[in-house]
Coordinates of C-alpha atoms in Angstrom, one line a residue:
X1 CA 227.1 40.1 44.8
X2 CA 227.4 36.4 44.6
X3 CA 230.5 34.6 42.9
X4 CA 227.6 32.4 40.6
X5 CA 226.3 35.7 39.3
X6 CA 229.3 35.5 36.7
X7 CA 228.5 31.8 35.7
X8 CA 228.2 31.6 31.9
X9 CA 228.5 28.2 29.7
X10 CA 231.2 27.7 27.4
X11 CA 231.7 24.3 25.4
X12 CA 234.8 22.9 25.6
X13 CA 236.1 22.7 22.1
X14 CA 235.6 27.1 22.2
X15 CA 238.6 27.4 24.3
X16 CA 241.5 28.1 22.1
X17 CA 244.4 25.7 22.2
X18 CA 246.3 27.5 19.9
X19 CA 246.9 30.8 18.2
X20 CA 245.0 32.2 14.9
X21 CA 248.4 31.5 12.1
X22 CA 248.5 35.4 12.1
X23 CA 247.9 37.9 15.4
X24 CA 245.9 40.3 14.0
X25 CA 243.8 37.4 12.6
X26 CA 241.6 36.9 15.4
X27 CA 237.6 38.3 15.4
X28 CA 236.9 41.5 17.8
X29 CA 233.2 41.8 19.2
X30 CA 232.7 45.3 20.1
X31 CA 230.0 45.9 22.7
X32 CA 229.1 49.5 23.6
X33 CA 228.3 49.3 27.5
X34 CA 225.9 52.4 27.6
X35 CA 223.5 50.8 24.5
X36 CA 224.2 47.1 25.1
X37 CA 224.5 47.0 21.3
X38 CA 227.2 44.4 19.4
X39 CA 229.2 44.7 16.5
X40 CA 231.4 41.5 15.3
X41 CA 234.6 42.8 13.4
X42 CA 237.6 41.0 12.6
X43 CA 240.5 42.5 15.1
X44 CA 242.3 44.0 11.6
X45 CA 239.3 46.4 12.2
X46 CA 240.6 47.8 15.3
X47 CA 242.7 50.9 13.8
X48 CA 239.6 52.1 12.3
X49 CA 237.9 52.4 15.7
X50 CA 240.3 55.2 17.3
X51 CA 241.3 58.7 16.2
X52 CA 244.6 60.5 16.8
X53 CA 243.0 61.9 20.3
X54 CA 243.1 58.5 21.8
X55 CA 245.8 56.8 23.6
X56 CA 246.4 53.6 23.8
X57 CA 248.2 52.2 26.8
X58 CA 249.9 48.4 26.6
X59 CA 251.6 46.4 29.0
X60 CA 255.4 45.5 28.5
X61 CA 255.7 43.1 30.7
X62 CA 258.0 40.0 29.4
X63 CA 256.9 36.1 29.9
X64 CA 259.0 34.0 32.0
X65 CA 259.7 30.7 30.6
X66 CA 258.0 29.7 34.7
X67 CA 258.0 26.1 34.3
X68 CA 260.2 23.4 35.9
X69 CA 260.7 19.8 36.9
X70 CA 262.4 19.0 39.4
X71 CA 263.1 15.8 42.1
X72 CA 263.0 15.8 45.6
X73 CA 265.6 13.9 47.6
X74 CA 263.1 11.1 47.8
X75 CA 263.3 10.8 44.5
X76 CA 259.0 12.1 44.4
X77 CA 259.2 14.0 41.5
X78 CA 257.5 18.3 41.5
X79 CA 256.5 20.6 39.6
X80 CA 257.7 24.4 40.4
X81 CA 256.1 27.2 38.9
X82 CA 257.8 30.6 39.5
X83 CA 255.4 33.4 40.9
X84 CA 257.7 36.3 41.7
X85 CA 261.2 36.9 42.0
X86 CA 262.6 38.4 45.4
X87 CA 266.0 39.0 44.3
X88 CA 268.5 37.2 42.5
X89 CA 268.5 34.0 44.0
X90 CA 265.2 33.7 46.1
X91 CA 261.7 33.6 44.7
X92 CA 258.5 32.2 45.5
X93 CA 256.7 29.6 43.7
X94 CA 253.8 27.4 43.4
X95 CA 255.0 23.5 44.1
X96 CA 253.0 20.9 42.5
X97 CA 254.0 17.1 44.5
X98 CA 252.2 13.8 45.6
X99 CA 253.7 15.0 49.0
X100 CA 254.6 18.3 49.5
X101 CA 257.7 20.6 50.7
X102 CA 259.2 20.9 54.3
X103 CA 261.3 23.3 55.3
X104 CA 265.0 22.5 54.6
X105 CA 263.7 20.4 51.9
X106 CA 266.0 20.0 48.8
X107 CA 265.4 19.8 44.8
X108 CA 267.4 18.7 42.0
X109 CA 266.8 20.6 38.7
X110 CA 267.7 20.5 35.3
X111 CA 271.0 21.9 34.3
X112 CA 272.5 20.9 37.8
X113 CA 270.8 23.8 39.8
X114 CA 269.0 22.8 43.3
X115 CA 266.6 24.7 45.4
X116 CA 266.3 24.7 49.0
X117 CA 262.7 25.8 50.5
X118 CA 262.9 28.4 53.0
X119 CA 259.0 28.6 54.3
X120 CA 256.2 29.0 53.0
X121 CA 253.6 31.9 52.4
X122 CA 250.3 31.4 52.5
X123 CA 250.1 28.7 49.3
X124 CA 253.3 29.5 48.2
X125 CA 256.9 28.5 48.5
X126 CA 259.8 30.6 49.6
X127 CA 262.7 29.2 47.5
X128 CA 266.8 29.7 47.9
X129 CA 268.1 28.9 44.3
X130 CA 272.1 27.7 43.9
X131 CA 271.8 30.0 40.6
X132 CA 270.5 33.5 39.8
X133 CA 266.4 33.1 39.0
X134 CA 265.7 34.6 36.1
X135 CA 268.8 33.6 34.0
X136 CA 268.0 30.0 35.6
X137 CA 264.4 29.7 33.9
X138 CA 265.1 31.5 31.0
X139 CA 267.3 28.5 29.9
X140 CA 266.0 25.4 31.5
X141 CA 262.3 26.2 32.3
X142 CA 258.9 25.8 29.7
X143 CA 256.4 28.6 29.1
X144 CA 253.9 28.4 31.4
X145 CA 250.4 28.0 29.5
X146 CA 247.1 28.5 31.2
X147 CA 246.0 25.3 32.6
X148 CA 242.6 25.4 30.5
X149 CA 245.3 24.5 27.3
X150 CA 245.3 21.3 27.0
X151 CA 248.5 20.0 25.5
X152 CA 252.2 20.9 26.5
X153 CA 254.1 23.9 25.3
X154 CA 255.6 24.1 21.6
X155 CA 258.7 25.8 20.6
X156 CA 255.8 28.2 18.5
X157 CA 254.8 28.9 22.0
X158 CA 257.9 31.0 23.2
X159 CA 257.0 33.4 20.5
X160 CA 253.2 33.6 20.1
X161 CA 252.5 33.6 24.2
X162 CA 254.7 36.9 23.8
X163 CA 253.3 40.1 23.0
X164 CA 255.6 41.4 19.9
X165 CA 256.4 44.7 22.6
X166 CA 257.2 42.3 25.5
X167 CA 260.6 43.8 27.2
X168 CA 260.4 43.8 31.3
X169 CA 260.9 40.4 31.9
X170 CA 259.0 39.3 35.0
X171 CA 255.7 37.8 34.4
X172 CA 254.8 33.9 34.4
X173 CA 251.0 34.6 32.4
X174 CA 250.7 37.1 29.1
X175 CA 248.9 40.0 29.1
X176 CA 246.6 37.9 26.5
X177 CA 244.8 41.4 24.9
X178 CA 248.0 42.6 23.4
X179 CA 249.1 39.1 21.8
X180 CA 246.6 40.2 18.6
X181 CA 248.7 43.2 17.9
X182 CA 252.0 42.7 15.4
X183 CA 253.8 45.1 13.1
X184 CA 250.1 45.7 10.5
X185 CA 248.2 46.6 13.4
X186 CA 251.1 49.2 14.4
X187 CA 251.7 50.1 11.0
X188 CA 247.9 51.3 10.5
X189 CA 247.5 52.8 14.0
X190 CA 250.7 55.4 13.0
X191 CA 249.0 56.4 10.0
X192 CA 246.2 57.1 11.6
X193 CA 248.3 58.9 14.5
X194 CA 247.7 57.1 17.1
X195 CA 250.2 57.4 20.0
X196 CA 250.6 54.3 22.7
X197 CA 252.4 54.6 26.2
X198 CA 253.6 51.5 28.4
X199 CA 253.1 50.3 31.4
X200 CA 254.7 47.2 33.4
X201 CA 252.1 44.6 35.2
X202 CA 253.9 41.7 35.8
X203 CA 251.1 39.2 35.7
X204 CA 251.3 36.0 37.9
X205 CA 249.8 33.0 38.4
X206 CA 246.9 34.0 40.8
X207 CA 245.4 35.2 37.6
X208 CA 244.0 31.7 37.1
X209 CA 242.9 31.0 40.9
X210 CA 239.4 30.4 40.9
X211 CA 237.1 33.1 43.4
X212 CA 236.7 30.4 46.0
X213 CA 234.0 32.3 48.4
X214 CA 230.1 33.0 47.3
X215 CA 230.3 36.8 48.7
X216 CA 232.7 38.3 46.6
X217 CA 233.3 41.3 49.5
X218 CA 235.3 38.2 51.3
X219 CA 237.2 37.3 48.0
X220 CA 240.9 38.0 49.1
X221 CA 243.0 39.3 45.8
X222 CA 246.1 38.0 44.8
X223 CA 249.3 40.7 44.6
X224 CA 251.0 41.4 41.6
X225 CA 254.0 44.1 40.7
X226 CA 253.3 47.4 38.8
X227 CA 255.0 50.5 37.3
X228 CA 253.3 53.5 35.7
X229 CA 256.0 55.1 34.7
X230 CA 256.4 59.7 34.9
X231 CA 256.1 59.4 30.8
X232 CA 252.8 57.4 30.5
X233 CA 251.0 59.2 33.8
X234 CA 252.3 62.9 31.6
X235 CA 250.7 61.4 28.3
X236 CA 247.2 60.0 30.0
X237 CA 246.9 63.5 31.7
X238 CA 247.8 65.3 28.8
X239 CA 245.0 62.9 26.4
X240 CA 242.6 63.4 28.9
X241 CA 243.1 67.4 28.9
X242 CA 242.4 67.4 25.6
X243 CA 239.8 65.6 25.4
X244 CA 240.7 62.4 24.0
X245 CA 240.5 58.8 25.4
X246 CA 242.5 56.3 27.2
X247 CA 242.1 52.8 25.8
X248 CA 244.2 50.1 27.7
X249 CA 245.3 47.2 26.3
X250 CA 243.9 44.5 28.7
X251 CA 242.8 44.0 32.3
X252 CA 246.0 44.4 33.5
X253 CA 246.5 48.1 31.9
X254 CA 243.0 48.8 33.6
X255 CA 244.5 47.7 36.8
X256 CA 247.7 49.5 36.4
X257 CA 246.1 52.8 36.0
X258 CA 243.5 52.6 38.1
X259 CA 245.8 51.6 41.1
X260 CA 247.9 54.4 40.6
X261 CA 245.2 56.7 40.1
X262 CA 243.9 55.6 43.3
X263 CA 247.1 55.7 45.6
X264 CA 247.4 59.2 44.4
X265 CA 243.8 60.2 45.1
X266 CA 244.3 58.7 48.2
X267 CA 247.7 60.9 48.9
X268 CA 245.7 63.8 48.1
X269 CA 243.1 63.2 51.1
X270 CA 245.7 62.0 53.6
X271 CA 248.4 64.4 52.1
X272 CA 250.9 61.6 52.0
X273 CA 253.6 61.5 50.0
X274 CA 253.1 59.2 47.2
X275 CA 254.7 55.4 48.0
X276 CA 255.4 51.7 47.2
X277 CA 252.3 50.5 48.4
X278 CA 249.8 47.8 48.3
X279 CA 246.6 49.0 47.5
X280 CA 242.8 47.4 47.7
X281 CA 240.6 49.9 46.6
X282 CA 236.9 50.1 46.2
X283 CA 236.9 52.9 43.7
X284 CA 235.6 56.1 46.2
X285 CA 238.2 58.3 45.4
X286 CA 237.8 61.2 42.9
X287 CA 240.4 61.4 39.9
X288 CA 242.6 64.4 39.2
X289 CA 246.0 64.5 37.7
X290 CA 247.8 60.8 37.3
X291 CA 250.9 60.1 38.8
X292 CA 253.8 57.8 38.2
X293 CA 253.1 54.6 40.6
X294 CA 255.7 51.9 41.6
X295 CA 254.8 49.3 43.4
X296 CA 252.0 46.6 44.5
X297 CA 248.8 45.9 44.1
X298 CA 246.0 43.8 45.4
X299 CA 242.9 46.0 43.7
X300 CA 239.7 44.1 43.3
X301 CA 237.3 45.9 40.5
X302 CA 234.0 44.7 40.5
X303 CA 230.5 46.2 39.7
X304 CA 230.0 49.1 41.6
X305 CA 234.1 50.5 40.9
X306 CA 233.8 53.9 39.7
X307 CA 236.9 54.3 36.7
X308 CA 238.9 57.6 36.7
X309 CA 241.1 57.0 34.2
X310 CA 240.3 54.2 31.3
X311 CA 237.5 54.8 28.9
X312 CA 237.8 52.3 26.4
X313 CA 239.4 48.9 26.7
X314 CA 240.6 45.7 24.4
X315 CA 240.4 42.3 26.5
X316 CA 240.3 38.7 25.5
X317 CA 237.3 36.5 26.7
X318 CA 237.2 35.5 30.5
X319 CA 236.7 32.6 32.6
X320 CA 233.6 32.4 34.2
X321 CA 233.1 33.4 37.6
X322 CA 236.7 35.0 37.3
X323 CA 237.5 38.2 38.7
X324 CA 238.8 39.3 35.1
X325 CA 235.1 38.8 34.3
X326 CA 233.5 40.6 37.1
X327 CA 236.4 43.9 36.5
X328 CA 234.3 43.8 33.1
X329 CA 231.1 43.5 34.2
X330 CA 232.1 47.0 36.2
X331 CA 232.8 48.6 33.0
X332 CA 229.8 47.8 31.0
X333 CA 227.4 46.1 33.3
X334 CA 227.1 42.6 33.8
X335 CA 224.1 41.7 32.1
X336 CA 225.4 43.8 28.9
X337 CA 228.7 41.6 29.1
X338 CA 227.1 38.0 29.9
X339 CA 224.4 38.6 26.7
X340 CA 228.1 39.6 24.6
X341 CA 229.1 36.3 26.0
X342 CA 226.2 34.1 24.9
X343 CA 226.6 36.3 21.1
X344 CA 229.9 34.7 21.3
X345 CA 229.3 31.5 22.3
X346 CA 226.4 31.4 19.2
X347 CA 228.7 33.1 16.9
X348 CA 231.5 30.7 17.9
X349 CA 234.2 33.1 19.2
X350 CA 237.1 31.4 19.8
X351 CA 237.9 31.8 24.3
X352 CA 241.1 32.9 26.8
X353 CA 244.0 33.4 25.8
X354 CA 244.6 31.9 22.8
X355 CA 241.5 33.3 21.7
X356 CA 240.1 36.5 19.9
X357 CA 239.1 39.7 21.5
X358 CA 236.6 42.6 23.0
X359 CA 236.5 46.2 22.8
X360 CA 234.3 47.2 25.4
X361 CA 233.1 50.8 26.0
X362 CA 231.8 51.8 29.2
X363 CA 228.3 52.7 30.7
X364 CA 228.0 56.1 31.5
X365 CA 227.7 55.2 35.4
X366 CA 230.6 53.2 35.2
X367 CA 232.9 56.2 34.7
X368 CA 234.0 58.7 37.3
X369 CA 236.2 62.2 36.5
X370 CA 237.0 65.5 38.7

């Protein structure tokens, strides 16, 4: 598969520069992958769509305010996005400078802190902070909006680029399909009985790097953290035994599951004991039982990827070309998915992460269960 075959055009003024006034205000086009057939709802709709069998399954992960401004001892002035933490004074981030670091190379930052770079890996920067990290950038730093937002964060932003469930702070993009859910949306999926699980993706930045190479089998991933914790893998296993479905909350809860169903379908061939491991899977694996997973993960879904675990999902609108876009193209097929995006473009859906929202159900070919 080629990179263009997930080219779609989007005018401009359809990208979202800021929030509907109320989350659950946004519209929900629901495509059903095995028909190809549409349905435009508002996203208030969405309880009505599950039963008290399904699970839904959100990520907690919390938004790091990422963004800083610092000055080199030149006097050049940067820009330092946090990627990931390392521990509690060293992190690695993406430097934005006319010139840019050398090793040993010092910054000033706001509130009196300096960083010294370390080295470098691969297009990031190893950092030494004078401070702890996290603490650091939750006082001085900005939220980090996408860079397809055109205009710089607002106080409104520390709240509405948050999910209202956001607790495991750690990641420097929001899981964007869970920003349309707030107290109603709760408050009718309990009545309807509804249960929801957690896991913890903490997105970066490489969520936003373009797929720079035509053949997508050369298209290196980018690696982000993950936890499935023992209490969501027991209450997938247990909805799936009884029949119901697993509906995750955005690409990243698709990734988070389907990495650690993978490592431990792997473990089960090798007979390895499960681990903190990076993973890049192609999706040959059979499921079985789901297991708590902790650790990395560089997993590439694409159309071809067999799921064993997710059977519905909610997700924003995707860049094209993106690998967000490709991952679901897998789940419904990509000429389903790119007609759904030319319905929206007509129907003038609002796009990324501002924007409104999908619920996507899968082609029957798409799935894959023991």
């Amino acid at each position: 598969m080629q990179r263009t075959d997930f080219h779609f055009d989007l005018p401009r003024e359809l990208i979202a520069q800021r929030p509907t006034q109320e989350r659950s205000a946004s519209r929900l086009l629901m495509l059903d992958g095995e028909s190809g057939a549409l349905e435009d709802l508002q996203f208030r709709d969405f309880p009505s769509l599950l039963t008290a069998q399904d699970l839904l399954v959100f990520n907690d992960t919390r938004v790091v305010p990422a963004r800083v401004h610092g000055v080199k001892e030149s006097g050049g002035k940067i820009e330092i996005l946090l990627e990931r933490v390392l521990d509690s004074n060293t992190a690695l981030v993406h430097a934005r400078a006319s010139k840019g670091l050398k090793a040993a190379a010092r910054v000033s930052l706001p509130g009196g802190a300096t960083a010294c770079m370390l080295d470098r890996d691969g297009d990031l920067f190893r950092l030494q902070f004078s401070c702890d990290v996290l603490p650091y950038f939750e006082a001085h730093g900005d939220m980090p909006l996408p860079p397809y937002v055109d205009r710089a964060p607002e106080s409104a932003d520390r709240e509405r680029y948050q999910t209202v469930y956001a607790r495991e702070l750690g990641a420097v993009a929001a899981p964007t399909a869970g920003l349309h859910f707030d107290a109603g949306t709760f408050a009718a999926l309990e009545a309807r009985g509804v249960p929801h699980a957690f896991v913890t993706l903490h997105v970066g930045a490489g969520t936003f790097q373009p797929v720079r190479v035509d053949d997508l089998e050369k298209h290196v991933m980018h690696e982000e953290y993950l936890e499935v914790p023992e209490a969501t893998a027991e209450a997938v296993n247990a909805t799936r035994a009884a029949g119901g479905r697993v509906i995750a909350v955005g690409t990243t809860v698709v990734r988070s599951l389907e990495t650690a169903a993978a490592v431990a379908g792997a473990n089960r061939v090798t007979g390895a004991a499960a681990g903190v491991v990076a993973v890049a899977v192609a999706g040959a694996v059979s499921s079985a039982a789901l297991v708590p997973y902790k650790g990395a993960t560089r997993v590439f879904i694409k159309p071809g990827y067999k799921f064993r675990v997710v059977d519905a999902m909610v997700t924003n609108f995707h860049l094209p070309e993106s690998t967000l876009l490709m991952l679901c193209a897998a789940f419904v097929g990509r000429d389903a998915l790119l007609a759904a995006y030319a319905h929206a473009v007509a129907a003038r859906y609002r796009f990324f992460s501002y924007g409104d929202a999908m619920f996507l159900t899968p082609m029957r070919t798409a799935i894959e269960r023991a």
